[in-house]
Coordinates of C-alpha atoms in Angstrom, one line a residue:
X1 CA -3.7 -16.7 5.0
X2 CA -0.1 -16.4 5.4
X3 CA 2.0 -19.0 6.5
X4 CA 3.1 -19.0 10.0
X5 CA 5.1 -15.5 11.1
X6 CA 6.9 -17.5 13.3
X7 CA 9.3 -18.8 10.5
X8 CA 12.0 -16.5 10.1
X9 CA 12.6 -16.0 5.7
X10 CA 15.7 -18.7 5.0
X11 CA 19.1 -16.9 4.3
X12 CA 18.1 -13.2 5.5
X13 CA 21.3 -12.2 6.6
X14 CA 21.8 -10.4 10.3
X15 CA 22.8 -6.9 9.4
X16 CA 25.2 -5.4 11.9
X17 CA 23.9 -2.2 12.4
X18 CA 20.1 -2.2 11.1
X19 CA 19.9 1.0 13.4
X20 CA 22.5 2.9 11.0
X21 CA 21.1 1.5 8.1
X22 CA 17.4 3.0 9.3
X23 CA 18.7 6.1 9.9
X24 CA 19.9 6.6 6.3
X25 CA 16.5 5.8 4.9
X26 CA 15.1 8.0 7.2
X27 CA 17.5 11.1 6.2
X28 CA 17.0 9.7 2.6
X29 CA 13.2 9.9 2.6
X30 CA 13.5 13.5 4.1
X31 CA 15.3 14.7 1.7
X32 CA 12.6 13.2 -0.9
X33 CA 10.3 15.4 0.8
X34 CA 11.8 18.0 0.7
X35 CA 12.4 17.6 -2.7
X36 CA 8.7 17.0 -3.9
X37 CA 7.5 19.8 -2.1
X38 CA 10.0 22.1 -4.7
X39 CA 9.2 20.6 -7.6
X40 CA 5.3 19.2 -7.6
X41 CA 4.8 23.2 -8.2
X42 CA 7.6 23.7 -11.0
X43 CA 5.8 20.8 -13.1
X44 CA 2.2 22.3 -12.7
X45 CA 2.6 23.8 -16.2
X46 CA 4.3 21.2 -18.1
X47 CA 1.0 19.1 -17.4
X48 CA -1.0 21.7 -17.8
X49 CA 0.4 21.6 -21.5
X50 CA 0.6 18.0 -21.8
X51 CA -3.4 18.3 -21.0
X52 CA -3.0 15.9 -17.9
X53 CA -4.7 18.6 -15.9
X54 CA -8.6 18.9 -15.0
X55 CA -11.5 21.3 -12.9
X56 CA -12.0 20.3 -9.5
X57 CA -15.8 20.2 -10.1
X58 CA -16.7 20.9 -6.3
X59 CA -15.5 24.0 -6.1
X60 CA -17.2 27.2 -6.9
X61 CA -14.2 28.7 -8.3
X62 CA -13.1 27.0 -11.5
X63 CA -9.4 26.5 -12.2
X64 CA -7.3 23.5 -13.7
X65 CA -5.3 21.6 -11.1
X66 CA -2.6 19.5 -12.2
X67 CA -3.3 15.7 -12.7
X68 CA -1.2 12.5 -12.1
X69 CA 1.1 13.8 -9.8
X70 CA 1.4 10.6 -8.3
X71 CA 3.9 9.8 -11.2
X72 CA 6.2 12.6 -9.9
X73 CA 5.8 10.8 -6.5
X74 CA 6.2 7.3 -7.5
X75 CA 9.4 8.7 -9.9
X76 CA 11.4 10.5 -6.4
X77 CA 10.0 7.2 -4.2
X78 CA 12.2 4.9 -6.7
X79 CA 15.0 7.5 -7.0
X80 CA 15.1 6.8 -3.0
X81 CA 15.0 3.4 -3.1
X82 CA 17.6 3.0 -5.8
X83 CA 20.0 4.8 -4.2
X84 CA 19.2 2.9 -1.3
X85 CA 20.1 -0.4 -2.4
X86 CA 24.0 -1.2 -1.4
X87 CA 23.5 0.3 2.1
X88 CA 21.2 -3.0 3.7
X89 CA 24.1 -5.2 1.8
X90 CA 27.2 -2.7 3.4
X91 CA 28.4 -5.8 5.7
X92 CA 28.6 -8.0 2.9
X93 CA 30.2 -5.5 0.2
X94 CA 33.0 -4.6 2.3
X95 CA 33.8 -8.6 3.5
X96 CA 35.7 -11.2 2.0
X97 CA 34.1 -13.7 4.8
X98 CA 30.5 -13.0 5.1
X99 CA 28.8 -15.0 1.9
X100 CA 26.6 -12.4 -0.4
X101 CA 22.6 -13.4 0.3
X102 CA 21.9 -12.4 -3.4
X103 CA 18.6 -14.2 -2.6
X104 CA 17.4 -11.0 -0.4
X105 CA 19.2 -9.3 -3.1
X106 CA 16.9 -10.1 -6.0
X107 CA 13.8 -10.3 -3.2
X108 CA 14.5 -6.3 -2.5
X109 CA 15.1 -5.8 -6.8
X110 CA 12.1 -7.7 -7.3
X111 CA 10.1 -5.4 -4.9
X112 CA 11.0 -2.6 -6.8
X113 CA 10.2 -4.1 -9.8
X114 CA 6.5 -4.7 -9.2
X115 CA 6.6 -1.2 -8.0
X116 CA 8.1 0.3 -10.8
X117 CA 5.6 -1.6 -12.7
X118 CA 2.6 -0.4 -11.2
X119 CA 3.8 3.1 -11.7
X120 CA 4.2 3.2 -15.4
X121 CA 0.9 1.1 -15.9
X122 CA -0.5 3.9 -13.8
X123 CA 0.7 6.5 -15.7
X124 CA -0.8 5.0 -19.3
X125 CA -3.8 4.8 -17.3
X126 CA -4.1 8.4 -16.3
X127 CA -3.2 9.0 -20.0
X128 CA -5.1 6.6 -21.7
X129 CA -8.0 6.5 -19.3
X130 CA -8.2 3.1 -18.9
X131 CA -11.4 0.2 -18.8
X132 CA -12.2 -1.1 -15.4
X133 CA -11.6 -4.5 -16.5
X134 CA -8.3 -3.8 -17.8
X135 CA -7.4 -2.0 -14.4
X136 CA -8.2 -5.3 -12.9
X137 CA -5.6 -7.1 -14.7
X138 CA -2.9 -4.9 -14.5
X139 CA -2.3 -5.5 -11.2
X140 CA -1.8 -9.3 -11.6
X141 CA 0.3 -9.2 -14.1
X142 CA 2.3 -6.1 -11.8
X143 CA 2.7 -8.9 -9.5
X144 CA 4.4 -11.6 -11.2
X145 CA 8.0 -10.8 -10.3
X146 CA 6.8 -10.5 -7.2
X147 CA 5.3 -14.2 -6.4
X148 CA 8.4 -15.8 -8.5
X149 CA 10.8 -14.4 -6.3
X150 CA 8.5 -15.7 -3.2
X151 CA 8.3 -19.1 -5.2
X152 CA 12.2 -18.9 -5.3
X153 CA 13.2 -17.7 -1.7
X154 CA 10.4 -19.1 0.7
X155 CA 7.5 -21.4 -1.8
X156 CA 6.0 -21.7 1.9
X157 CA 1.9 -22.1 1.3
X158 CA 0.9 -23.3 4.6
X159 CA -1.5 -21.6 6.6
X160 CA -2.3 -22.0 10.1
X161 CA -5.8 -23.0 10.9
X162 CA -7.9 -20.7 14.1
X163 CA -8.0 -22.6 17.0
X164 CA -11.6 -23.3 16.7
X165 CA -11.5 -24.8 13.1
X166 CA -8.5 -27.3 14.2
X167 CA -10.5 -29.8 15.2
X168 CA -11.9 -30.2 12.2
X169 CA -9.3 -29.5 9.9
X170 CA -6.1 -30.0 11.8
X171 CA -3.4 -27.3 13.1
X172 CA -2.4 -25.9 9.5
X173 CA -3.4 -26.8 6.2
X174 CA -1.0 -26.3 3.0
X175 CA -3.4 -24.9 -0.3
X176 CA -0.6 -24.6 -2.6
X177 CA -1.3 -23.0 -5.8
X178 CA -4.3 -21.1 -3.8
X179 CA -1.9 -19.2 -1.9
X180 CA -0.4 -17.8 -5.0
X181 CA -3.5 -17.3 -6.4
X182 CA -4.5 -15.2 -2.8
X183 CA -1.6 -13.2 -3.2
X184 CA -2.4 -12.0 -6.6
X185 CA -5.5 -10.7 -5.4
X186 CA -4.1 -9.0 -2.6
X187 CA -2.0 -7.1 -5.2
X188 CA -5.7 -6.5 -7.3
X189 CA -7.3 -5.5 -4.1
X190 CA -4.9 -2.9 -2.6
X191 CA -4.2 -1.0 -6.0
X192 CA -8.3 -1.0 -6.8
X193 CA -9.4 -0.9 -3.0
X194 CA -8.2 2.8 -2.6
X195 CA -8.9 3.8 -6.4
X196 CA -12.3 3.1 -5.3
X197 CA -12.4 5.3 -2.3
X198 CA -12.2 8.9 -4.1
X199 CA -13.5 11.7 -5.4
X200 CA -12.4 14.6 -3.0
X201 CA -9.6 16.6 -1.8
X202 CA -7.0 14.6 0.1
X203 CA -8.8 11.5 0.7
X204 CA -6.5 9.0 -1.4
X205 CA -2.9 10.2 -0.3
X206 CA -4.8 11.1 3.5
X207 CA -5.7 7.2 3.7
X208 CA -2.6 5.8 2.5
X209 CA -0.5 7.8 4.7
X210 CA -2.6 6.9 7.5
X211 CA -2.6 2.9 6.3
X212 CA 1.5 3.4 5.5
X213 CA 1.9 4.4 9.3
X214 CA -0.1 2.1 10.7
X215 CA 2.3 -0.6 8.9
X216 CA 5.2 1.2 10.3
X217 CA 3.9 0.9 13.9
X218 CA 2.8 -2.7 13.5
X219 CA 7.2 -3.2 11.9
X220 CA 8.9 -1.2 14.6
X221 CA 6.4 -3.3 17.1
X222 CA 7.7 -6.1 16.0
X223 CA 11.5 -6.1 15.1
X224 CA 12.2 -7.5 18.9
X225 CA 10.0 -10.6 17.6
X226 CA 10.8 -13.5 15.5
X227 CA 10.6 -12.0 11.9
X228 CA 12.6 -9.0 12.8
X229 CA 14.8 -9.3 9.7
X230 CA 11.3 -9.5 7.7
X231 CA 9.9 -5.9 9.1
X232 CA 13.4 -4.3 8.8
X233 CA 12.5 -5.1 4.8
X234 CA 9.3 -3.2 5.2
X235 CA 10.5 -0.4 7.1
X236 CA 12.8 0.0 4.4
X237 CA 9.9 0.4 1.8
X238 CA 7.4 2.3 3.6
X239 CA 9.5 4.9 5.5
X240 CA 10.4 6.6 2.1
X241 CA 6.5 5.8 1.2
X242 CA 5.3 7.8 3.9
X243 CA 7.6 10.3 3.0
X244 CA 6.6 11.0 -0.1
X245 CA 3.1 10.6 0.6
X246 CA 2.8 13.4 3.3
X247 CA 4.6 15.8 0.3
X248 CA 1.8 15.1 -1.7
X249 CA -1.1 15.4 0.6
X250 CA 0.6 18.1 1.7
X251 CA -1.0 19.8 -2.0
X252 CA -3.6 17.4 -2.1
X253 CA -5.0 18.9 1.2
X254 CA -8.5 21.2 0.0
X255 CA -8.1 22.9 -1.5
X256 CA -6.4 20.7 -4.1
X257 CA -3.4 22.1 -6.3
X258 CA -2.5 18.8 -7.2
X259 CA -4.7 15.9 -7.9
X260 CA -2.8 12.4 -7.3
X261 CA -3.9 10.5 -10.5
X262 CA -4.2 6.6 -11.0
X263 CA -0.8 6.4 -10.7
X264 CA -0.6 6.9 -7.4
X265 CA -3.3 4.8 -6.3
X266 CA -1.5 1.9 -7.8
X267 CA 1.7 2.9 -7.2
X268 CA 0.6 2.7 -3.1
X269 CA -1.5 -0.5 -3.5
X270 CA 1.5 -2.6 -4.7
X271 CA 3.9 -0.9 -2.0
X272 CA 1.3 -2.6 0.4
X273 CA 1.2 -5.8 -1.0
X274 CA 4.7 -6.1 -1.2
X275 CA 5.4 -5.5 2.5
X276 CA 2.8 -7.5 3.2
X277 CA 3.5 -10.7 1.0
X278 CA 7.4 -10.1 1.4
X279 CA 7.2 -9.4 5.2
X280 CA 4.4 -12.4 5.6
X281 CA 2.0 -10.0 7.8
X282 CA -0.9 -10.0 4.7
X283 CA -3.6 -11.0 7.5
X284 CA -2.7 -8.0 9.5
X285 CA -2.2 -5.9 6.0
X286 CA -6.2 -6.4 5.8
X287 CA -6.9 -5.7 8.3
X288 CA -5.3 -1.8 7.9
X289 CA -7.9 -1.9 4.8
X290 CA -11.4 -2.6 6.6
X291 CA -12.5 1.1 5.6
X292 CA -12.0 0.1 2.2
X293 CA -13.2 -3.8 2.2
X294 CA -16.8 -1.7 3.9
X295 CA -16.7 0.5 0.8
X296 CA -16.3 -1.9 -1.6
X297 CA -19.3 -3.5 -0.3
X298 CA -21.2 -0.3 -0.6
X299 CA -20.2 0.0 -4.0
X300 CA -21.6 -3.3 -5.5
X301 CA -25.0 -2.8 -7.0
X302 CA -27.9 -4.6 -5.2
X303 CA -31.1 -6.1 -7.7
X304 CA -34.6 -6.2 -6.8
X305 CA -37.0 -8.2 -8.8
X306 CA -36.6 -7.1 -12.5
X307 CA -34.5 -3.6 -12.3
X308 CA -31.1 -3.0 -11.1
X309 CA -30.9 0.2 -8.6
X310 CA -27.6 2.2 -9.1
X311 CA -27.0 4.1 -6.1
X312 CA -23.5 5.0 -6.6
X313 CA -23.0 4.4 -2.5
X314 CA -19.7 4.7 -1.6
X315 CA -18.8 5.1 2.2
X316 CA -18.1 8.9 1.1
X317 CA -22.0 9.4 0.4
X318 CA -22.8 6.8 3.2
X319 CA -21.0 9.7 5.8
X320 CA -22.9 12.0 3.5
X321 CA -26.6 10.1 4.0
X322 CA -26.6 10.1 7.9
X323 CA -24.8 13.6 8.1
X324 CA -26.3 15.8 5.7
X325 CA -24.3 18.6 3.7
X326 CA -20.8 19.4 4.9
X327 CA -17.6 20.9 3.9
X328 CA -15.2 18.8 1.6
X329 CA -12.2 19.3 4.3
X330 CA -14.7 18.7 7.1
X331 CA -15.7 15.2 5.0
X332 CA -12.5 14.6 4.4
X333 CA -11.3 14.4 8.0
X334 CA -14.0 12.8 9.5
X335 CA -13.2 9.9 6.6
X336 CA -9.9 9.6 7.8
X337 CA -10.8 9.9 11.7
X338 CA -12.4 6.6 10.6
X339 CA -9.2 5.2 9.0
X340 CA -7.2 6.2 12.1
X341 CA -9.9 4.2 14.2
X342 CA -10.1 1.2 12.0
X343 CA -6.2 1.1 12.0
X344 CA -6.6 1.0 16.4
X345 CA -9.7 -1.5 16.2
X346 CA -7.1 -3.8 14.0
X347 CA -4.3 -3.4 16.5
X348 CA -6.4 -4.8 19.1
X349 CA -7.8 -7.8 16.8
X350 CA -4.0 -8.4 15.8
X351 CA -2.5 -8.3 19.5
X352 CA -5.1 -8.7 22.5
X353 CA -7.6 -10.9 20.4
X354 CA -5.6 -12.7 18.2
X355 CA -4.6 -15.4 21.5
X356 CA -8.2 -16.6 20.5
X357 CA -7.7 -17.9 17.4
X358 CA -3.9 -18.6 17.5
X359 CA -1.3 -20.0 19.4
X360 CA 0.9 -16.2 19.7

């Protein structure tokens, strides 16, 4: 449902050397790394203390594993990103002739906002242990700066209608307040869509890494398009994700000596959504989640007659139903062979199949 990626975001400047300016994020989000990999141990104890720490109940061996680490994650992400800021605006800082686009300005302040958002509504959740209807909520309200900004710079809600509906319905259709409404739920979804999908050693940070680098294939695939200046913006946000995402799989991995935490699920659903709603690909942004639109499905409780059955069937026990018994790492890496696969199935729906139903 987003509006055509043909239309190039109004008054997104042409850096001069978007090579040089990658390559700084790139040593940047190294260093972040590098840095979470020190420190993720040397705060084990503090939340041991602060009793943010709990067993790892499939394990025979009992022993507390620090919990929320996704806050220290989301905390060096930010740190990246803020020191980030004047180097995409160099050009314009150091020139007296080239007009200040404080329009992408405030869109890359507002990114981080929402962001920043989601991690501190994260951590009170690890903390407080939130209700799942006030987790579902959150998210929205996460997103507001995010769709003001988009109301400000582009307030584009026209979709463009697959070829075989046209006929019907015309070549695009605009829904207005509806495509706010979508992208507010696209925010909900992400954040909730990989909470959801839990529950053993590496399988939250695994599937957002492999999500994060599918999203920076699909950017570096297409900065020779049209919206190149819109999937520089992404790559700017997700190279430092994935950075700090493989640092914490990296103690994630089984067995666990950090456990990720709320906070890191949202923290990595609204980094999604931003790219996506900011760099207009939020069709091809779903389609990166499949795994985790087929486990949603699983999840919702089915009725027969006057009972409601509970089967607590997530894709995790689905693998589990038609396997049989296996190791957690073993689970855990067929779950995200499947991600890897989903993530190829979409690049062929977004490139070799997508003539059928538009005009690329």
């Amino acid at each position: 449902m987003d509006p055509s990626n043909s239309t190039q975001p109004p008054g997104r400047s042409a850096l001069l050397d978007s090579t040089g300016v990658l390559l700084v994020n790139v040593i940047f989000s190294a260093l972040g790394t590098l840095l979470l990999l020190i420190i993720i141990p040397g705060f084990k104890e503090a939340f041991v203390k602060a009793k943010l720490a709990g067993i790892d109940m499939s394990k025979k061996t009992k022993y507390e594993v620090p919990e929320a680490q996704g806050v220290i994650c989301g905390a060096v992400y930010l740190v990246i990103m803020f020191m980030f800021i004047p180097l995409p605006f160099y050009n314009e800082f150091s020139s007296t002739r080239i007009a200040f686009p404080h329009n992408e300005l405030i869109e890359y302040l507002a990114a981080l906002l929402s962001v920043c958002c989601m991690i501190f509504l994260g951590f009170a959740d690890d903390v407080l242990n939130l209700k799942w209807r006030h987790k579902l909520w959150i998210p929205t309200i996460a997103s507001l700066p995010l769709l003001m900004v988009y109301f400000v710079n582009f307030n584009s809600t026209v979709i463009i209608v697959p070829k075989p509906f046209r006929q019907w319905i015309g070549a695009d259709v605009d829904i207005g307040l509806l495509y706010y409404i979508y992208m507010s739920m696209l925010a909900v979804f992400c954040t909730n869509a990989i909470n959801i999908l839990a529950g053993i050693n590496g399988i939250e940070a695994g599937q957002s890494l492999v999500i994060a680098l599918s999203i920076v294939t699909f950017n570096v695939i297409e900065l020779n398009g049209d919206c190149h200046d819109a999937h520089l913006f992404s790559l700017y946000f997700m190279i430092p994700y994935v950075a700090v995402t493989f640092a914490l799989l990296f103690y994630n991995w089984y067995p666990s000596r950090a456990f990720v935490g709320d906070t890191f699920c949202y923290f990595s659903g609204m980094t999604f959504a931003v790219v996506g709603i900011l760099g207009h690909f939020s069709k091809t942004l779903l389609l990166f989640f499949v795994p985790q639109i087929f486990n949603f499905l699983l999840s919702v409780q089915g009725e027969d007659g006057m009972y409601v059955e509970v089967n607590n069937l997530t894709i995790i026990n689905f693998v589990l139903k038609w396997t049989g018994p296996m190791h957690e790492r073993t689970l855990t890496m067929i779950l995200l062979a499947m991600q890897i696969f989903c993530s190829i199935l979409a690049f062929t729906i977004r490139y070799p199949l997508a003539n059928c139903f538009y005009d690329v």
